[in-house]
Tab-separated table of C-alpha atoms in Angstrom:
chain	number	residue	atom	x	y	z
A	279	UNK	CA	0.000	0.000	0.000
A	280	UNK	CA	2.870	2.381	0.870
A	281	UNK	CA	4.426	1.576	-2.421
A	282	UNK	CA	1.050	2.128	-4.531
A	283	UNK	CA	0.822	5.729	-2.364
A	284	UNK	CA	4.515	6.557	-3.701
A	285	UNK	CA	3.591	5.659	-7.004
A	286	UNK	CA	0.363	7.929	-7.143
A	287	UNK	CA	2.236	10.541	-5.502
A	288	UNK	CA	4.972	10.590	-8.418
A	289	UNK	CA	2.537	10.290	-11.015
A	290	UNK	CA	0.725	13.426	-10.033
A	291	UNK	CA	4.782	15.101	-9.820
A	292	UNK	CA	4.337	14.079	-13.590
A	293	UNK	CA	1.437	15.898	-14.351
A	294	UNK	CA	0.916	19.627	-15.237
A	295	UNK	CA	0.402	21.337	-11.735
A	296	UNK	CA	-1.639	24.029	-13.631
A	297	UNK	CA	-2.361	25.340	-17.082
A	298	UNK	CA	0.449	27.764	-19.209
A	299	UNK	CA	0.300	30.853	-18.685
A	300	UNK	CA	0.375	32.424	-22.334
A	301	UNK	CA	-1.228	35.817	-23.112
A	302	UNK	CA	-4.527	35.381	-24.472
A	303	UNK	CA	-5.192	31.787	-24.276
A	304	UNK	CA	-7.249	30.434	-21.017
A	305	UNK	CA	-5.625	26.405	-20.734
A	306	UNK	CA	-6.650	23.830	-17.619
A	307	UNK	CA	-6.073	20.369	-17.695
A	308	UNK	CA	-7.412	18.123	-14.952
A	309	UNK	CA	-7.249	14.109	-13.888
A	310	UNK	CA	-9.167	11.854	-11.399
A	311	UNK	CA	-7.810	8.043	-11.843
A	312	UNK	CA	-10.483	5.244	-11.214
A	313	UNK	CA	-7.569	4.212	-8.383
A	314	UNK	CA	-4.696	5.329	-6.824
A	315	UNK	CA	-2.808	5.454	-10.134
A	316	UNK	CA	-3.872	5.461	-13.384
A	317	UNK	CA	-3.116	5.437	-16.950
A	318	UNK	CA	-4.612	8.646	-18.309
A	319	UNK	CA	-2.214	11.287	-19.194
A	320	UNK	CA	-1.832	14.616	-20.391
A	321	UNK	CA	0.697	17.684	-20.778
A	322	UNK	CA	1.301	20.919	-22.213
A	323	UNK	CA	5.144	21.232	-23.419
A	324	UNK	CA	6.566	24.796	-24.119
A	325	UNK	CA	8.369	24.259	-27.846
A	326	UNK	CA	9.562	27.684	-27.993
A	327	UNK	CA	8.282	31.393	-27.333
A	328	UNK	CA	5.283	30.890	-30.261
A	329	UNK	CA	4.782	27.097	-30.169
A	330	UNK	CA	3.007	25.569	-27.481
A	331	UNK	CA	2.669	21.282	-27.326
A	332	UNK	CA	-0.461	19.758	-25.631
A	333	UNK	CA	-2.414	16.505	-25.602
A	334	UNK	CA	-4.385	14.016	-23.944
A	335	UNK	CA	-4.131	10.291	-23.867
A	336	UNK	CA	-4.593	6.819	-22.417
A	337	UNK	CA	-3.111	3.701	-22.045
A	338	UNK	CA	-4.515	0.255	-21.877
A	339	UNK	CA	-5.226	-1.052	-18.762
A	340	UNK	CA	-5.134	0.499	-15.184
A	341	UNK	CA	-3.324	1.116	-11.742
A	342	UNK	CA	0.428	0.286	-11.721
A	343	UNK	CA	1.068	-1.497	-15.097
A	344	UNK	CA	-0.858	1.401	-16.617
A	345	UNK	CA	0.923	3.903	-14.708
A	346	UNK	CA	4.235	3.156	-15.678
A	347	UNK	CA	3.646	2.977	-19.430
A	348	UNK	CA	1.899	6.465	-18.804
A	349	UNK	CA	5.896	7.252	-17.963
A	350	UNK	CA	7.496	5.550	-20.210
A	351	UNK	CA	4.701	7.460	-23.059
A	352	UNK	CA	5.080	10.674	-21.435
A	353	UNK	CA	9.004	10.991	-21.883
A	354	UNK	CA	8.737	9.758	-25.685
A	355	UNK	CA	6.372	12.132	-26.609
A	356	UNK	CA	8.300	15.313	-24.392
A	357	UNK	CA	11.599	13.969	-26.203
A	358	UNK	CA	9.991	13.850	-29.704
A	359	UNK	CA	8.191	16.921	-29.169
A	360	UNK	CA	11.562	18.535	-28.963
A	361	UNK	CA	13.047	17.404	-31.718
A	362	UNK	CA	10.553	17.194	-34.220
A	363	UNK	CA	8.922	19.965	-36.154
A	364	UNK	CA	5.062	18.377	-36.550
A	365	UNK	CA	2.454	16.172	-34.766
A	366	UNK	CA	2.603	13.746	-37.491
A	367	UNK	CA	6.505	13.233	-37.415
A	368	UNK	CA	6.045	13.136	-33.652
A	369	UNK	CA	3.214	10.451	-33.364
A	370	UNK	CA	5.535	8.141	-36.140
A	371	UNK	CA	8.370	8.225	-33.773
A	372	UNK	CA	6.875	7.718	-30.474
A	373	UNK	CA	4.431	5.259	-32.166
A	374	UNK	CA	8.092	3.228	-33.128
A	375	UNK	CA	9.022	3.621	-29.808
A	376	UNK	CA	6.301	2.759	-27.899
A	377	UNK	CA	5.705	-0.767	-30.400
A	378	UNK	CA	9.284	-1.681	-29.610
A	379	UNK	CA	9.291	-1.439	-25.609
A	380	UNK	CA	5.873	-2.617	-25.102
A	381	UNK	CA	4.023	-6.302	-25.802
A	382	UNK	CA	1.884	-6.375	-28.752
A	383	UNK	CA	-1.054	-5.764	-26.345
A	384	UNK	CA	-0.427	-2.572	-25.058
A	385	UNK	CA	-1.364	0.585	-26.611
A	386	UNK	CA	-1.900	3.803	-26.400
A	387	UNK	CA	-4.431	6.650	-27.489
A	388	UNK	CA	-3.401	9.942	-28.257
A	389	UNK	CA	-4.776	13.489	-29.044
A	390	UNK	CA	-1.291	15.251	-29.626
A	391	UNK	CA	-1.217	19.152	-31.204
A	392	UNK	CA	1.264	22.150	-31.372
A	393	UNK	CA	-0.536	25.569	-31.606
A	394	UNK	CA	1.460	28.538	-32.983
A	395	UNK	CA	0.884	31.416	-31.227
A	396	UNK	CA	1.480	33.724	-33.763
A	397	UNK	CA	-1.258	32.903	-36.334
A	398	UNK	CA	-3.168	31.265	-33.805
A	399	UNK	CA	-3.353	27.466	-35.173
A	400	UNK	CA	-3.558	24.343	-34.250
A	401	UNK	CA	-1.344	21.160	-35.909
A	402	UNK	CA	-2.782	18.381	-34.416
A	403	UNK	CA	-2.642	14.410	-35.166
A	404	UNK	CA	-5.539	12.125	-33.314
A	405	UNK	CA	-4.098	8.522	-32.730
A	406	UNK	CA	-7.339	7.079	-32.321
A	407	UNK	CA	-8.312	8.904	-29.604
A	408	UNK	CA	-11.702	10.093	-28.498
A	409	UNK	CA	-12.549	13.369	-30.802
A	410	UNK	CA	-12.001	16.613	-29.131
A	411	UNK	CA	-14.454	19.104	-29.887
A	412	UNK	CA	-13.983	22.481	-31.162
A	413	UNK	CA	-16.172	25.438	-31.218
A	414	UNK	CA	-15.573	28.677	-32.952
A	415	UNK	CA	-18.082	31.517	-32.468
A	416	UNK	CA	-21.350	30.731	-34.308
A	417	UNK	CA	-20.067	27.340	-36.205
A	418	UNK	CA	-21.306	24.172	-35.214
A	419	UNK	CA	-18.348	21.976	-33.036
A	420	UNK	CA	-15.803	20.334	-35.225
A	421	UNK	CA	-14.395	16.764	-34.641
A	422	UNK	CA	-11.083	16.657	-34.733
A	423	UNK	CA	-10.671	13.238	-35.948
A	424	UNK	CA	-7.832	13.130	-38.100
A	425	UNK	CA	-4.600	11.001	-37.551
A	426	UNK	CA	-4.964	7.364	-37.341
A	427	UNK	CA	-4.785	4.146	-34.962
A	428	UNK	CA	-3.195	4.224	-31.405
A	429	UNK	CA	0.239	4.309	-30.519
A	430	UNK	CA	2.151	0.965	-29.966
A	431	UNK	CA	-0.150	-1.808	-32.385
A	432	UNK	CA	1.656	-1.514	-35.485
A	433	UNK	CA	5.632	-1.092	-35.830
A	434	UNK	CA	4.968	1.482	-38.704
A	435	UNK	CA	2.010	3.592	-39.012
A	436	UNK	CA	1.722	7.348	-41.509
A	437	UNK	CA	-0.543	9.559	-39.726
A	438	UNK	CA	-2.127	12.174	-41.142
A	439	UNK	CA	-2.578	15.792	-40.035
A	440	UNK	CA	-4.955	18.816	-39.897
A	441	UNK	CA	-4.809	22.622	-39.356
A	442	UNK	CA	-7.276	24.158	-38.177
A	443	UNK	CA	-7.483	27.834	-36.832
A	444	UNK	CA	-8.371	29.049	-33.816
A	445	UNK	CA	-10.857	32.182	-33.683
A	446	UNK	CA	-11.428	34.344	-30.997
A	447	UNK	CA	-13.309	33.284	-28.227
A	448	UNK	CA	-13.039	29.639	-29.243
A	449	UNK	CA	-12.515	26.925	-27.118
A	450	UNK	CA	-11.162	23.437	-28.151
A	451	UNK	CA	-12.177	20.450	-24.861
A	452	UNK	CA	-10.483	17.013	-24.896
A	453	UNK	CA	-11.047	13.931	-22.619
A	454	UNK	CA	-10.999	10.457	-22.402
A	455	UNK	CA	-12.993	7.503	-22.692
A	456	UNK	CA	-13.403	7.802	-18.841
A	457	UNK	CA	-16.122	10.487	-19.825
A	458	UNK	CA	-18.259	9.057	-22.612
A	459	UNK	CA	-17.857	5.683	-20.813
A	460	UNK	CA	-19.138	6.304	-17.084
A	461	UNK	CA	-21.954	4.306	-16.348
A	462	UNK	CA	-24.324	4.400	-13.920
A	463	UNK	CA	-26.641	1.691	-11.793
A	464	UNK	CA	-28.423	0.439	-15.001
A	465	UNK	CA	-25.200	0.113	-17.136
A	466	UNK	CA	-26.084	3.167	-19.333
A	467	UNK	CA	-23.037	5.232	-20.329
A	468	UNK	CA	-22.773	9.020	-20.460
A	469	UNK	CA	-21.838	9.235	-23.786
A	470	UNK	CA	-21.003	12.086	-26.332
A	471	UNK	CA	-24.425	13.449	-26.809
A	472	UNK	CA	-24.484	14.522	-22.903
A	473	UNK	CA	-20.582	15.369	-23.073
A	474	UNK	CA	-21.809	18.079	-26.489
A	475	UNK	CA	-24.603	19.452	-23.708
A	476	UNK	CA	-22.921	20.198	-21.066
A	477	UNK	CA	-20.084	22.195	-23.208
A	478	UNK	CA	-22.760	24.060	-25.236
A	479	UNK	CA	-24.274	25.225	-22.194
A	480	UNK	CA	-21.047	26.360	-20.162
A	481	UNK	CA	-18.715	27.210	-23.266
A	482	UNK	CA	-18.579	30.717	-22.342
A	483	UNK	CA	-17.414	29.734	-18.903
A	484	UNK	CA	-13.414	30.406	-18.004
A	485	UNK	CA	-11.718	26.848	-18.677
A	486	UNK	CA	-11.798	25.599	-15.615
A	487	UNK	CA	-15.223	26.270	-14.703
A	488	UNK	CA	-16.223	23.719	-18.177
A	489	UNK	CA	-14.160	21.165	-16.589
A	490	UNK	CA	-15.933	21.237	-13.316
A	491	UNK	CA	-19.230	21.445	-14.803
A	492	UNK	CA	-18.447	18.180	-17.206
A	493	UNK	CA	-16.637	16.588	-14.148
A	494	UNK	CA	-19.856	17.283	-11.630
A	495	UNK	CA	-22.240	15.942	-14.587
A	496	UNK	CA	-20.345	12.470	-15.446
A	497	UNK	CA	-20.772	12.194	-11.503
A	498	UNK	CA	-24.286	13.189	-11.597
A	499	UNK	CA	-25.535	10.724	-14.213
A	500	UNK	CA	-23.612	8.177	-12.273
A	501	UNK	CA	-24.976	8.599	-8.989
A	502	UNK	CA	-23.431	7.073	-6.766
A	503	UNK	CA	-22.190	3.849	-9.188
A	504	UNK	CA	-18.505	3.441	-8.543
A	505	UNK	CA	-15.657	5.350	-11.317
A	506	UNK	CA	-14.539	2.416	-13.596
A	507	UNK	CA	-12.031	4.293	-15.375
A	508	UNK	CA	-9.627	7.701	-15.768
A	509	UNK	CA	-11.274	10.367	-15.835
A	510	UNK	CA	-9.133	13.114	-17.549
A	511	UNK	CA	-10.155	16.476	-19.457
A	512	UNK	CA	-8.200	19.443	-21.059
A	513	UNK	CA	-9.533	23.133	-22.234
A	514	UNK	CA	-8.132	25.661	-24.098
A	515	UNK	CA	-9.852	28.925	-24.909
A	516	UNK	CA	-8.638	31.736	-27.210
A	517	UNK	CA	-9.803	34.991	-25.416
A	518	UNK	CA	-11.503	37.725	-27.196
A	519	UNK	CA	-8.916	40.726	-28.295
């Protein structure tokens, strides 16, 4: 038990303590594992003064053994991210990587993107993760879907990537299946239709007011019915000029 407490208490010393704090942009990212430990992960990695790295992912499986190939996928992908130039080179790498140090059955999913704060878009690769959803003013939500299978199943993968820009006053929200999948006493799952909801209702709240909102609504629904997986989310907002 005292190791499993060590091991949670590292894990968080892995995470993001709080968002970046980059003129203009409002950015919270927040986790609650099923147990102690868990195998969600996400990060925000500072490129340069006008790039900023983020994403979202999760591994198979959960407590310990998922824990430490959160690790071992979080220092590929901070090492890739800093020398590589684009989402797609870096999801080819760490998807190499991953395949070679891992057994055939572990995997990983990954929403993985580099915004350029200069022209204010995002580069972003989806390795068959759960879509994030992006709003932009008056536009419906875009999927961002593009990319291709999780990290880790085959040795060689191309992934594709999309560019998409960020108006003001948009807001981009990522989680995992620890959202869509939370069940509650008759086995129904929460699923993306209430996940769309609660963000069109709150998506002029500050970041991490959405989070708490989605957060207090996947516990809601489940009422009392114990957490079966991670639960993670991440927001970003561009602020109004």
């Amino acid at each position: 038990q005292e190791e499993v407490r060590l091991a949670a208490r590292i894990q968080t010393e892995l995470l993001p303590k709080t968002g970046p704090n980059i003129a203009g942009y409002d950015i919270v990212g927040k986790t609650i594992p099923a147990q102690e430990v868990g195998g969600d992960y996400f990060d925000f990695i500072p490129i340069d003064d006008d790039r900023l790295a983020f994403c979202l992912g999760d591994v198979t499986g959960k407590g310990l053994p998922a824990s430490l190939l959160m690790a071992n996928l979080q220092a590929t992908l901070r090492g890739q991210t800093l020398t590589t130039g684009s989402p797609k080179t870096c999801l080819e790498r760490s998807n190499q990587l991953l395949y070679q140090s891992t057994s055939p059955e572990k995997f990983a999913t990954l929403f993985y993107a580099i915004i350029d704060l200069r022209t204010h878009q995002i580069h972003y690769s989806n390795a068959g993760h759960d879509n994030p959803y992006l709003y932009s003013g008056t536009v419906a939500a875009k999927r961002l879907k593009i990319g291709g299978i999780p990290l880790g199943m085959l040795p060689d993968f191309t992934y594709e990537m999309e560019s998409v820009q960020l108006e003001d006053d948009s807001i981009l929200v990522a989680y995992s299946d620890g959202v869509t999948e939370a069940m509650n006493a008759q086995e129904e799952m929460f699923g993306e239709e209430r996940i769309a909801a609660v963000i069109e209702k709150h998506k002029q709240a500050p970041a991490f007011e959405i989070i708490d909102h989605l957060v207090s609504a996947v516990k809601t629904f489940a009422a009392g019915h114990p957490q079966s997986d991670d639960i993670t989310v991440v927001v970003m907002r561009r602020k109004k000029n």
